[in-house]
Short mmCIF file of the C-alpha atoms (twelve columns), coordinates in Angstrom:
data_MODEL
# 
_entry.id   MODEL 
# 
loop_
_atom_site.group_PDB 
_atom_site.id 
_atom_site.type_symbol 
_atom_site.label_atom_id 
_atom_site.label_alt_id 
_atom_site.label_comp_id 
_atom_site.label_asym_id 
_atom_site.label_seq_id 
_atom_site.Cartn_x 
_atom_site.Cartn_y 
_atom_site.Cartn_z 
_atom_site.pdbx_PDB_model_num 
ATOM 1   C CA . MET A 1   8.738   -64.677 16.628 1 
ATOM 2   C CA . SER A 2   7.135   -61.747 15.331 1 
ATOM 3   C CA . SER A 3   8.627   -59.557 12.220 1 
ATOM 4   C CA . THR A 4   9.141   -56.698 14.562 1 
ATOM 5   C CA . ASP A 5   11.248  -59.234 17.550 1 
ATOM 6   C CA . HIS A 6   14.626  -59.203 15.638 1 
ATOM 7   C CA . THR A 7   17.456  -56.943 14.205 1 
ATOM 8   C CA . THR A 8   17.127  -56.572 10.134 1 
ATOM 9   C CA . THR A 9   20.247  -55.565 8.450  1 
ATOM 10  C CA . LEU A 10  19.862  -53.876 5.350  1 
ATOM 11  C CA . SER A 11  22.075  -51.997 3.046  1 
ATOM 12  C CA . GLY A 12  23.846  -48.893 5.077  1 
ATOM 13  C CA . PHE A 13  21.380  -49.760 7.985  1 
ATOM 14  C CA . THR A 14  20.510  -51.625 10.810 1 
ATOM 15  C CA . ILE A 15  16.633  -51.879 12.039 1 
ATOM 16  C CA . GLU A 16  16.206  -53.160 15.660 1 
ATOM 17  C CA . PRO A 17  13.621  -53.349 18.422 1 
ATOM 18  C CA . LEU A 18  13.349  -50.303 20.325 1 
ATOM 19  C CA . VAL A 19  14.078  -51.218 24.370 1 
ATOM 20  C CA . VAL A 20  11.824  -49.260 26.606 1 
ATOM 21  C CA . PRO A 21  14.138  -48.680 29.685 1 
ATOM 22  C CA . ASP A 22  12.346  -48.244 33.119 1 
ATOM 23  C CA . ARG A 23  13.935  -45.417 33.890 1 
ATOM 24  C CA . ILE A 24  15.528  -42.509 31.694 1 
ATOM 25  C CA . ASP A 25  18.570  -42.514 33.548 1 
ATOM 26  C CA . ALA A 26  18.947  -46.165 32.926 1 
ATOM 27  C CA . ASP A 27  22.011  -48.029 31.222 1 
ATOM 28  C CA . ASP A 28  19.784  -49.429 28.131 1 
ATOM 29  C CA . ALA A 29  18.263  -45.781 27.971 1 
ATOM 30  C CA . ALA A 30  20.493  -44.507 25.023 1 
ATOM 31  C CA . ASP A 31  18.034  -46.181 22.425 1 
ATOM 32  C CA . PHE A 32  14.912  -44.395 23.685 1 
ATOM 33  C CA . ILE A 33  17.054  -41.035 23.779 1 
ATOM 34  C CA . GLY A 34  17.517  -41.450 20.183 1 
ATOM 35  C CA . PHE A 35  14.267  -42.566 19.385 1 
ATOM 36  C CA . ALA A 36  12.623  -39.371 20.993 1 
ATOM 37  C CA . ALA A 37  15.019  -37.163 19.644 1 
ATOM 38  C CA . VAL A 38  14.590  -38.796 15.931 1 
ATOM 39  C CA . ARG A 39  10.585  -38.149 16.715 1 
ATOM 40  C CA . ASN A 40  11.053  -34.440 17.864 1 
ATOM 41  C CA . THR A 41  13.100  -32.796 15.034 1 
ATOM 42  C CA . VAL A 42  10.976  -34.835 12.402 1 
ATOM 43  C CA . GLU A 43  7.538   -33.310 14.593 1 
ATOM 44  C CA . ALA A 44  9.360   -29.490 14.651 1 
ATOM 45  C CA . GLU A 45  10.255  -29.944 10.795 1 
ATOM 46  C CA . GLN A 46  6.713   -30.786 10.017 1 
ATOM 47  C CA . ARG A 47  5.000   -28.321 12.300 1 
ATOM 48  C CA . GLY A 48  7.200   -25.637 11.501 1 
ATOM 49  C CA . HIS A 49  7.654   -24.680 15.130 1 
ATOM 50  C CA . THR A 50  8.782   -26.913 18.159 1 
ATOM 51  C CA . GLY A 51  5.365   -26.753 20.144 1 
ATOM 52  C CA . GLU A 52  5.052   -30.722 20.922 1 
ATOM 53  C CA . VAL A 53  8.809   -31.272 21.396 1 
ATOM 54  C CA . MET A 54  8.898   -33.603 24.651 1 
ATOM 55  C CA . THR A 55  11.602  -34.838 26.262 1 
ATOM 56  C CA . ALA A 56  12.531  -38.607 26.336 1 
ATOM 57  C CA . ALA A 57  11.894  -38.425 29.864 1 
ATOM 58  C CA . GLU A 58  8.375   -36.941 29.324 1 
ATOM 59  C CA . LEU A 59  7.404   -39.475 26.377 1 
ATOM 60  C CA . LEU A 60  8.696   -42.722 28.928 1 
ATOM 61  C CA . PRO A 61  5.417   -42.756 30.233 1 
ATOM 62  C CA . ASP A 62  3.327   -43.513 27.124 1 
ATOM 63  C CA . TRP A 63  5.505   -46.951 26.445 1 
ATOM 64  C CA . LYS A 64  5.269   -48.287 29.859 1 
ATOM 65  C CA . ASP A 65  1.079   -48.337 29.716 1 
ATOM 66  C CA . GLU A 66  0.271   -51.292 29.908 1 
ATOM 67  C CA . SER A 67  -3.181  -50.795 28.342 1 
ATOM 68  C CA . ARG A 68  -1.890  -50.677 24.966 1 
ATOM 69  C CA . SER A 69  0.344   -52.419 23.406 1 
ATOM 70  C CA . MET A 70  3.526   -50.233 21.940 1 
ATOM 71  C CA . VAL A 71  5.980   -51.676 18.866 1 
ATOM 72  C CA . GLY A 72  8.708   -49.487 18.686 1 
ATOM 73  C CA . LEU A 73  11.749  -49.805 15.740 1 
ATOM 74  C CA . VAL A 74  14.830  -47.793 15.538 1 
ATOM 75  C CA . ALA A 75  17.001  -47.510 12.302 1 
ATOM 76  C CA . LYS A 76  20.476  -47.140 12.697 1 
ATOM 77  C CA . VAL A 77  23.671  -45.846 10.324 1 
ATOM 78  C CA . ASP A 78  27.071  -46.522 12.052 1 
ATOM 79  C CA . GLY A 79  25.320  -47.046 15.738 1 
ATOM 80  C CA . ARG A 80  23.272  -43.874 15.498 1 
ATOM 81  C CA . VAL A 81  19.375  -43.498 15.752 1 
ATOM 82  C CA . VAL A 82  18.174  -42.053 12.507 1 
ATOM 83  C CA . ALA A 83  14.750  -43.013 12.181 1 
ATOM 84  C CA . ARG A 84  12.247  -44.493 14.202 1 
ATOM 85  C CA . GLY A 85  8.879   -46.448 13.398 1 
ATOM 86  C CA . THR A 86  5.763   -47.180 15.932 1 
ATOM 87  C CA . LEU A 87  2.832   -49.377 15.866 1 
ATOM 88  C CA . ALA A 88  0.197   -48.683 18.257 1 
ATOM 89  C CA . LEU A 89  -2.263  -51.753 19.056 1 
ATOM 90  C CA . PRO A 90  -5.377  -50.717 20.634 1 
ATOM 91  C CA . ALA A 91  -7.000  -54.019 23.120 1 
ATOM 92  C CA . GLY A 92  -9.791  -55.347 21.248 1 
ATOM 93  C CA . ALA A 93  -9.406  -53.139 18.269 1 
ATOM 94  C CA . PRO A 94  -9.485  -54.014 14.178 1 
ATOM 95  C CA . GLU A 95  -7.570  -51.056 13.659 1 
ATOM 96  C CA . CYS A 96  -3.566  -50.089 14.510 1 
ATOM 97  C CA . TRP A 97  -1.680  -46.911 14.365 1 
ATOM 98  C CA . GLY A 98  1.563   -46.733 12.494 1 
ATOM 99  C CA . ALA A 99  4.106   -44.018 12.130 1 
ATOM 100 C CA . VAL A 100 7.282   -43.643 10.409 1 
ATOM 101 C CA . SER A 101 10.162  -40.866 11.242 1 
ATOM 102 C CA . VAL A 102 13.480  -40.725 9.401  1 
ATOM 103 C CA . LEU A 103 16.110  -37.593 9.613  1 
ATOM 104 C CA . PRO A 104 16.032  -35.035 6.648  1 
ATOM 105 C CA . GLU A 105 19.817  -36.366 5.913  1 
ATOM 106 C CA . PHE A 106 19.020  -39.590 5.877  1 
ATOM 107 C CA . ARG A 107 16.099  -39.962 3.831  1 
ATOM 108 C CA . ASP A 108 15.619  -41.447 0.428  1 
ATOM 109 C CA . ARG A 109 18.121  -44.246 1.086  1 
ATOM 110 C CA . GLY A 110 14.903  -47.060 1.634  1 
ATOM 111 C CA . ILE A 111 14.883  -46.496 5.712  1 
ATOM 112 C CA . GLY A 112 11.547  -45.438 5.829  1 
ATOM 113 C CA . SER A 113 9.951   -47.740 3.854  1 
ATOM 114 C CA . ALA A 114 11.976  -50.519 5.326  1 
ATOM 115 C CA . LEU A 115 10.439  -49.425 8.577  1 
ATOM 116 C CA . TYR A 116 6.798   -49.265 7.581  1 
ATOM 117 C CA . GLU A 117 7.039   -52.972 5.760  1 
ATOM 118 C CA . LEU A 118 8.163   -54.031 9.254  1 
ATOM 119 C CA . LEU A 119 5.381   -52.428 10.741 1 
ATOM 120 C CA . GLU A 120 2.680   -53.520 8.458  1 
ATOM 121 C CA . GLN A 121 3.864   -57.053 8.559  1 
ATOM 122 C CA . ARG A 122 3.404   -56.890 12.306 1 
ATOM 123 C CA . ALA A 123 0.143   -55.512 11.928 1 
ATOM 124 C CA . ARG A 124 -0.880  -58.112 9.874  1 
ATOM 125 C CA . GLU A 125 0.362   -60.877 12.142 1 
ATOM 126 C CA . GLU A 126 -2.034  -59.238 14.647 1 
ATOM 127 C CA . GLY A 127 -5.265  -59.190 12.591 1 
ATOM 128 C CA . ARG A 128 -5.628  -55.808 12.114 1 
ATOM 129 C CA . SER A 129 -7.938  -54.755 9.390  1 
ATOM 130 C CA . THR A 130 -6.490  -51.200 8.847  1 
ATOM 131 C CA . ILE A 131 -3.677  -49.231 9.644  1 
ATOM 132 C CA . GLN A 132 -3.982  -45.382 10.433 1 
ATOM 133 C CA . ASN A 133 -1.865  -42.615 10.623 1 
ATOM 134 C CA . GLN A 134 -1.348  -39.225 11.533 1 
ATOM 135 C CA . SER A 135 0.699   -36.826 9.770  1 
ATOM 136 C CA . THR A 136 1.352   -32.566 10.568 1 
ATOM 137 C CA . TYR A 137 1.966   -29.946 8.293  1 
ATOM 138 C CA . PRO A 138 2.910   -26.034 8.599  1 
ATOM 139 C CA . ALA A 139 0.179   -23.965 7.789  1 
ATOM 140 C CA . GLY A 140 0.978   -21.378 4.622  1 
ATOM 141 C CA . VAL A 141 2.463   -24.377 2.069  1 
ATOM 142 C CA . GLU A 142 1.507   -23.615 -1.321 1 
ATOM 143 C CA . GLY A 143 1.051   -25.876 -4.192 1 
ATOM 144 C CA . GLU A 144 -1.723  -28.731 -5.304 1 
ATOM 145 C CA . VAL A 145 -3.586  -30.082 -2.417 1 
ATOM 146 C CA . ILE A 146 -5.571  -33.215 -1.642 1 
ATOM 147 C CA . PRO A 147 -9.304  -31.975 -0.127 1 
ATOM 148 C CA . ALA A 148 -10.492 -34.064 2.066  1 
ATOM 149 C CA . PRO A 149 -13.819 -36.288 2.202  1 
ATOM 150 C CA . THR A 150 -15.276 -34.810 4.996  1 
ATOM 151 C CA . GLY A 151 -15.306 -31.331 2.934  1 
ATOM 152 C CA . PHE A 152 -12.763 -29.544 5.795  1 
ATOM 153 C CA . GLY A 153 -9.498  -29.130 5.071  1 
ATOM 154 C CA . SER A 154 -6.627  -30.208 2.780  1 
ATOM 155 C CA . VAL A 155 -3.333  -31.501 2.589  1 
ATOM 156 C CA . PRO A 156 -0.405  -30.049 0.448  1 
ATOM 157 C CA . LEU A 157 0.572   -32.934 -2.322 1 
ATOM 158 C CA . ASP A 158 3.840   -32.502 -2.677 1 
ATOM 159 C CA . LEU A 159 4.854   -32.907 1.491  1 
ATOM 160 C CA . PRO A 160 7.388   -36.000 2.061  1 
ATOM 161 C CA . SER A 161 5.185   -37.174 4.361  1 
ATOM 162 C CA . THR A 162 2.058   -36.863 1.410  1 
ATOM 163 C CA . ARG A 163 4.174   -38.727 -1.183 1 
ATOM 164 C CA . PHE A 164 5.167   -41.408 1.370  1 
ATOM 165 C CA . LEU A 165 2.038   -42.488 2.577  1 
ATOM 166 C CA . ARG A 166 0.153   -42.555 -0.419 1 
ATOM 167 C CA . ARG A 167 3.251   -44.670 -2.300 1 
ATOM 168 C CA . GLN A 168 2.188   -47.246 1.061  1 
ATOM 169 C CA . GLY A 169 -1.305  -47.043 -0.380 1 
ATOM 170 C CA . PHE A 170 -2.771  -44.950 2.469  1 
ATOM 171 C CA . SER A 171 -5.884  -42.495 1.942  1 
ATOM 172 C CA . LEU A 172 -6.536  -39.083 3.311  1 
ATOM 173 C CA . GLU A 173 -9.502  -39.249 5.543  1 
ATOM 174 C CA . GLN A 174 -9.579  -36.216 8.102  1 
ATOM 175 C CA . VAL A 175 -7.584  -32.852 8.106  1 
ATOM 176 C CA . ALA A 176 -7.269  -31.269 11.934 1 
ATOM 177 C CA . ARG A 177 -6.356  -27.789 13.066 1 
ATOM 178 C CA . ILE A 178 -3.426  -27.341 15.638 1 
ATOM 179 C CA . SER A 179 -4.096  -24.224 16.930 1 
ATOM 180 C CA . ALA A 180 -1.966  -22.025 19.575 1 
ATOM 181 C CA . LEU A 181 -3.243  -19.711 22.925 1 
ATOM 182 C CA . PRO A 182 -0.565  -17.475 23.834 1 
ATOM 183 C CA . LEU A 183 -0.977  -17.191 27.837 1 
ATOM 184 C CA . PRO A 184 -2.128  -15.294 29.471 1 
ATOM 185 C CA . VAL A 185 -5.650  -14.902 28.193 1 
ATOM 186 C CA . ASP A 186 -6.115  -10.923 27.812 1 
ATOM 187 C CA . THR A 187 -7.951  -10.214 31.476 1 
ATOM 188 C CA . ASP A 188 -11.315 -8.434  30.140 1 
ATOM 189 C CA . VAL A 189 -11.736 -11.109 27.282 1 
ATOM 190 C CA . PHE A 190 -11.723 -14.113 29.781 1 
ATOM 191 C CA . SER A 191 -13.527 -12.222 32.450 1 
ATOM 192 C CA . ALA A 192 -16.517 -11.782 29.681 1 
ATOM 193 C CA . LEU A 193 -16.893 -15.320 28.536 1 
ATOM 194 C CA . LEU A 194 -16.669 -16.668 31.702 1 
ATOM 195 C CA . GLU A 195 -19.492 -14.511 32.359 1 
ATOM 196 C CA . GLU A 196 -21.391 -15.725 29.728 1 
ATOM 197 C CA . ALA A 197 -20.985 -19.129 29.881 1 
ATOM 198 C CA . VAL A 198 -21.826 -18.965 33.617 1 
ATOM 199 C CA . VAL A 199 -25.022 -17.256 32.992 1 
ATOM 200 C CA . ALA A 200 -25.769 -20.431 30.106 1 
ATOM 201 C CA . ALA A 201 -24.583 -22.853 32.280 1 
ATOM 202 C CA . ALA A 202 -26.768 -22.568 34.772 1 
ATOM 203 C CA . GLY A 203 -27.650 -26.023 36.689 1 
ATOM 204 C CA . TYR A 204 -23.825 -27.011 35.751 1 
ATOM 205 C CA . ARG A 205 -20.910 -26.897 37.704 1 
ATOM 206 C CA . THR A 206 -17.062 -27.216 37.139 1 
ATOM 207 C CA . VAL A 207 -14.849 -29.080 39.485 1 
ATOM 208 C CA . SER A 208 -11.067 -29.177 38.772 1 
ATOM 209 C CA . TRP A 209 -7.857  -31.230 39.801 1 
ATOM 210 C CA . HIS A 210 -4.279  -31.743 39.092 1 
ATOM 211 C CA . GLY A 211 -2.457  -34.922 38.894 1 
ATOM 212 C CA . ARG A 212 -4.162  -38.216 40.464 1 
ATOM 213 C CA . THR A 213 -8.117  -38.839 39.532 1 
ATOM 214 C CA . PRO A 214 -10.288 -37.976 42.988 1 
ATOM 215 C CA . GLU A 215 -11.838 -41.415 43.748 1 
ATOM 216 C CA . GLU A 216 -15.205 -40.032 43.439 1 
ATOM 217 C CA . TRP A 217 -14.649 -39.072 39.730 1 
ATOM 218 C CA . VAL A 218 -12.409 -42.578 38.591 1 
ATOM 219 C CA . ASP A 219 -15.821 -43.794 37.177 1 
ATOM 220 C CA . SER A 220 -16.834 -40.903 35.116 1 
ATOM 221 C CA . ILE A 221 -13.742 -40.200 33.972 1 
ATOM 222 C CA . ALA A 222 -13.554 -43.787 32.518 1 
ATOM 223 C CA . ARG A 223 -16.937 -43.297 30.979 1 
ATOM 224 C CA . LEU A 224 -16.284 -39.627 29.315 1 
ATOM 225 C CA . ARG A 225 -13.047 -40.699 27.998 1 
ATOM 226 C CA . THR A 226 -14.677 -43.800 26.212 1 
ATOM 227 C CA . ARG A 227 -17.335 -41.699 25.091 1 
ATOM 228 C CA . MET A 228 -14.385 -39.633 22.994 1 
ATOM 229 C CA . SER A 229 -14.002 -42.642 20.573 1 
ATOM 230 C CA . THR A 230 -17.960 -42.425 19.683 1 
ATOM 231 C CA . ASP A 231 -18.934 -38.528 20.058 1 
ATOM 232 C CA . ALA A 232 -15.933 -36.941 18.774 1 
ATOM 233 C CA . PRO A 233 -15.936 -36.053 14.493 1 
ATOM 234 C CA . ASN A 234 -13.782 -38.874 13.503 1 
ATOM 235 C CA . ALA A 235 -14.957 -39.092 10.064 1 
ATOM 236 C CA . GLY A 236 -13.681 -42.371 7.947  1 
ATOM 237 C CA . ILE A 237 -10.897 -43.113 10.905 1 
ATOM 238 C CA . ASP A 238 -11.646 -45.907 13.480 1 
ATOM 239 C CA . VAL A 239 -11.610 -45.521 16.724 1 
ATOM 240 C CA . THR A 240 -11.421 -47.923 19.691 1 
ATOM 241 C CA . ASP A 241 -10.446 -46.826 23.347 1 
ATOM 242 C CA . VAL A 242 -12.466 -48.251 25.937 1 
ATOM 243 C CA . TRP A 243 -11.617 -46.752 29.274 1 
ATOM 244 C CA . THR A 244 -12.219 -48.691 32.877 1 
ATOM 245 C CA . ALA A 245 -11.527 -47.314 36.283 1 
ATOM 246 C CA . GLU A 246 -8.553  -49.859 36.411 1 
ATOM 247 C CA . ARG A 247 -7.192  -48.452 33.562 1 
ATOM 248 C CA . VAL A 248 -7.933  -45.066 34.344 1 
ATOM 249 C CA . ARG A 249 -5.880  -45.684 37.970 1 
ATOM 250 C CA . ALA A 250 -3.303  -47.513 36.336 1 
ATOM 251 C CA . VAL A 251 -2.293  -44.246 33.871 1 
ATOM 252 C CA . ASP A 252 -2.320  -42.502 36.918 1 
ATOM 253 C CA . ASP A 253 -0.004  -44.199 38.546 1 
ATOM 254 C CA . LEU A 254 2.236   -43.839 35.460 1 
ATOM 255 C CA . TRP A 255 2.169   -40.247 35.410 1 
ATOM 256 C CA . ALA A 256 2.902   -39.956 39.274 1 
ATOM 257 C CA . ASP A 257 6.481   -40.850 38.138 1 
ATOM 258 C CA . SER A 258 6.436   -38.818 35.277 1 
ATOM 259 C CA . PRO A 259 7.552   -34.692 34.895 1 
ATOM 260 C CA . ARG A 260 4.517   -34.330 32.781 1 
ATOM 261 C CA . LEU A 261 1.524   -33.495 35.101 1 
ATOM 262 C CA . ALA A 262 -2.497  -33.667 34.188 1 
ATOM 263 C CA . LEU A 263 -4.863  -30.822 34.561 1 
ATOM 264 C CA . THR A 264 -8.395  -31.835 34.603 1 
ATOM 265 C CA . SER A 265 -11.673 -30.319 34.663 1 
ATOM 266 C CA . ILE A 266 -15.356 -31.726 34.711 1 
ATOM 267 C CA . VAL A 267 -18.557 -30.482 34.446 1 
ATOM 268 C CA . VAL A 268 -21.018 -31.556 36.685 1 
ATOM 269 C CA . GLU A 269 -25.266 -31.448 36.261 1 
ATOM 270 C CA . GLU A 270 -26.608 -30.312 39.217 1 
ATOM 271 C CA . ALA A 271 -29.913 -32.470 39.703 1 
ATOM 272 C CA . THR A 272 -28.090 -35.707 39.166 1 
ATOM 273 C CA . GLY A 273 -24.467 -34.825 40.624 1 
ATOM 274 C CA . GLU A 274 -23.378 -36.649 37.109 1 
ATOM 275 C CA . ALA A 275 -20.296 -35.177 35.564 1 
ATOM 276 C CA . VAL A 276 -21.499 -34.561 31.652 1 
ATOM 277 C CA . GLY A 277 -18.358 -33.306 30.576 1 
ATOM 278 C CA . PHE A 278 -14.492 -33.069 30.826 1 
ATOM 279 C CA . THR A 279 -11.439 -31.711 29.733 1 
ATOM 280 C CA . GLU A 280 -7.834  -32.224 29.734 1 
ATOM 281 C CA . LEU A 281 -4.057  -30.286 29.721 1 
ATOM 282 C CA . ASP A 282 -0.836  -31.989 29.601 1 
ATOM 283 C CA . VAL A 283 2.072   -29.977 31.866 1 
ATOM 284 C CA . SER A 284 5.533   -30.404 31.834 1 
ATOM 285 C CA . THR A 285 6.923   -29.835 35.295 1 
ATOM 286 C CA . VAL A 286 10.400  -29.701 33.803 1 
ATOM 287 C CA . SER A 287 10.810  -27.836 30.697 1 
ATOM 288 C CA . ASP A 288 9.346   -24.808 29.108 1 
ATOM 289 C CA . ARG A 289 7.221   -26.499 26.088 1 
ATOM 290 C CA . PRO A 290 3.384   -25.487 25.968 1 
ATOM 291 C CA . ALA A 291 0.653   -27.429 27.528 1 
ATOM 292 C CA . GLU A 292 -0.955  -29.373 25.494 1 
ATOM 293 C CA . GLN A 293 -4.672  -29.588 25.583 1 
ATOM 294 C CA . MET A 294 -5.829  -33.432 25.405 1 
ATOM 295 C CA . ASP A 295 -9.538  -34.390 25.169 1 
ATOM 296 C CA . THR A 296 -12.303 -32.006 25.485 1 
ATOM 297 C CA . LEU A 297 -15.893 -33.514 25.314 1 
ATOM 298 C CA . VAL A 298 -19.182 -32.537 26.264 1 
ATOM 299 C CA . LEU A 299 -21.908 -35.577 26.286 1 
ATOM 300 C CA . ARG A 300 -24.202 -34.995 23.403 1 
ATOM 301 C CA . GLU A 301 -27.595 -34.662 25.244 1 
ATOM 302 C CA . HIS A 302 -25.725 -31.680 27.417 1 
ATOM 303 C CA . ARG A 303 -24.623 -30.151 24.865 1 
ATOM 304 C CA . GLY A 304 -26.054 -26.136 23.645 1 
ATOM 305 C CA . HIS A 305 -25.050 -24.793 27.468 1 
ATOM 306 C CA . ARG A 306 -21.701 -23.143 26.842 1 
ATOM 307 C CA . LEU A 307 -20.521 -26.351 28.900 1 
ATOM 308 C CA . GLY A 308 -17.385 -26.693 26.547 1 
ATOM 309 C CA . MET A 309 -16.256 -22.739 26.533 1 
ATOM 310 C CA . LEU A 310 -17.112 -23.625 30.569 1 
ATOM 311 C CA . LEU A 311 -14.571 -26.057 30.902 1 
ATOM 312 C CA . LYS A 312 -12.095 -24.732 28.796 1 
ATOM 313 C CA . LEU A 313 -12.130 -21.530 30.812 1 
ATOM 314 C CA . ALA A 314 -12.149 -23.258 34.197 1 
ATOM 315 C CA . ASN A 315 -8.822  -25.484 32.979 1 
ATOM 316 C CA . LEU A 316 -7.479  -22.133 31.695 1 
ATOM 317 C CA . ARG A 317 -7.354  -20.581 34.899 1 
ATOM 318 C CA . GLU A 318 -6.065  -23.370 36.679 1 
ATOM 319 C CA . LEU A 319 -3.084  -23.435 34.787 1 
ATOM 320 C CA . THR A 320 -2.426  -19.771 35.161 1 
ATOM 321 C CA . ARG A 321 -2.940  -20.571 39.051 1 
ATOM 322 C CA . ARG A 322 -0.204  -23.571 38.981 1 
ATOM 323 C CA . PHE A 323 2.007   -22.420 36.181 1 
ATOM 324 C CA . PRO A 324 2.084   -18.551 35.808 1 
ATOM 325 C CA . ALA A 325 5.416   -19.345 33.336 1 
ATOM 326 C CA . CYS A 326 3.424   -21.360 30.960 1 
ATOM 327 C CA . ALA A 327 3.702   -19.009 28.128 1 
ATOM 328 C CA . LEU A 328 1.505   -21.232 25.338 1 
ATOM 329 C CA . VAL A 329 -1.616  -24.116 24.928 1 
ATOM 330 C CA . GLU A 330 -1.769  -25.867 22.056 1 
ATOM 331 C CA . THR A 331 -4.972  -27.660 20.843 1 
ATOM 332 C CA . VAL A 332 -5.991  -30.169 17.882 1 
ATOM 333 C CA . ASN A 333 -9.177  -29.913 16.203 1 
ATOM 334 C CA . ALA A 334 -11.161 -31.996 13.129 1 
ATOM 335 C CA . GLU A 335 -11.901 -28.823 10.737 1 
ATOM 336 C CA . GLU A 336 -15.375 -29.807 10.758 1 
ATOM 337 C CA . ASN A 337 -15.446 -29.278 14.514 1 
ATOM 338 C CA . ARG A 338 -17.305 -26.034 13.839 1 
ATOM 339 C CA . PRO A 339 -18.402 -25.911 17.706 1 
ATOM 340 C CA . MET A 340 -14.954 -26.591 18.872 1 
ATOM 341 C CA . LEU A 341 -13.348 -23.904 16.745 1 
ATOM 342 C CA . ASP A 342 -15.340 -21.136 17.713 1 
ATOM 343 C CA . VAL A 343 -15.114 -21.499 21.193 1 
ATOM 344 C CA . ASN A 344 -11.124 -22.055 20.648 1 
ATOM 345 C CA . ASP A 345 -11.292 -18.958 18.456 1 
ATOM 346 C CA . SER A 346 -12.998 -16.537 20.931 1 
ATOM 347 C CA . ILE A 347 -10.652 -17.657 23.611 1 
ATOM 348 C CA . GLY A 348 -7.564  -16.993 21.183 1 
ATOM 349 C CA . PHE A 349 -6.359  -19.608 19.724 1 
ATOM 350 C CA . ALA A 350 -4.737  -19.217 16.362 1 
ATOM 351 C CA . ALA A 351 -4.064  -22.249 13.377 1 
ATOM 352 C CA . ALA A 352 -0.281  -22.775 13.477 1 
ATOM 353 C CA . SER A 353 -0.701  -25.949 11.656 1 
ATOM 354 C CA . PHE A 354 -2.400  -28.823 10.720 1 
ATOM 355 C CA . SER A 355 -2.651  -32.380 11.212 1 
ATOM 356 C CA . ALA A 356 -3.990  -35.054 8.878  1 
ATOM 357 C CA . ARG A 357 -5.678  -38.716 9.528  1 
ATOM 358 C CA . TRP A 358 -4.867  -41.390 6.803  1 
ATOM 359 C CA . ARG A 359 -6.180  -44.688 6.732  1 
ATOM 360 C CA . LYS A 360 -5.294  -48.038 4.848  1 
ATOM 361 C CA . THR A 361 -7.289  -51.438 4.667  1 
ATOM 362 C CA . LEU A 362 -5.155  -54.455 5.478  1 
ATOM 363 C CA . ILE A 363 -8.226  -57.035 5.549  1 
ATOM 364 C CA . GLY A 364 -11.323 -57.192 4.306  1 
# 
């Protein structure tokens, strides 16, 4: 039996495996709803705003994705979910991703440390060589900082998340900027940027869709998503994320029953018909949370033609057409990824908060 497969009783609280329900209105969904509430409360606290708060129904598809193994834990006090732990175990990878969230009023009781100990034990049982974490924090925090080894960005030393991760033996690897774009984009700005991008991208065209991936582009999307793990700047972080056509279709199926919708744009080289870049937006169809910019990538061999700008503008145009009430888009970019930050800044994105990625060696 795994370390995370049974209930653990400690002083004043219990830790139990997370039950992932079939539907959010199922009889056994209460813990998952509490789990989502903890995530959202702590996420909003860490960011300083509620941008990435997602409903339990919106989160559920990620936990039903069989292409990766997910471990969830809930800590309870008097039957109430007050903390959560997660461990993502990518298939065939040496790394894993762990996270712990504790409601502010239940901290300093050993709950977070107990959750993390179980997650790390499970990571070791799975033979993972590293455990990694991503934390967030608001802009404008003053005081002493830890500089990122990339030379771009830093993390405040006195944050609860910083103190916790350093106690557990993690080292800082990378800092990213979380930026927000109010919608709609100024018409004159949008038109000027689009005209410049179209001229620079002669020989390329964009294709956009919402929801399920068109059959003719399934293999291309699998290839482009896989290249995200090798072509995007990841500093000292391990990223193993292999996509196949079957995995693309499996995720499409999950999202078909979800209150979330993916808007996708690709850029195609006219001479070869090959998709050489893509961008995706995650949009809620049932809540007013901001649209979340997911992956954006232009293959290295096709950079220098303003294709990143062309992709972003194409997808923003689709977002405005389909969801005119959407008021904000959020995106995350490594601080050292200056080309993409320059694209975002010129469109009108501005820093809202920051994200740090941490790493701890377990084996080797």
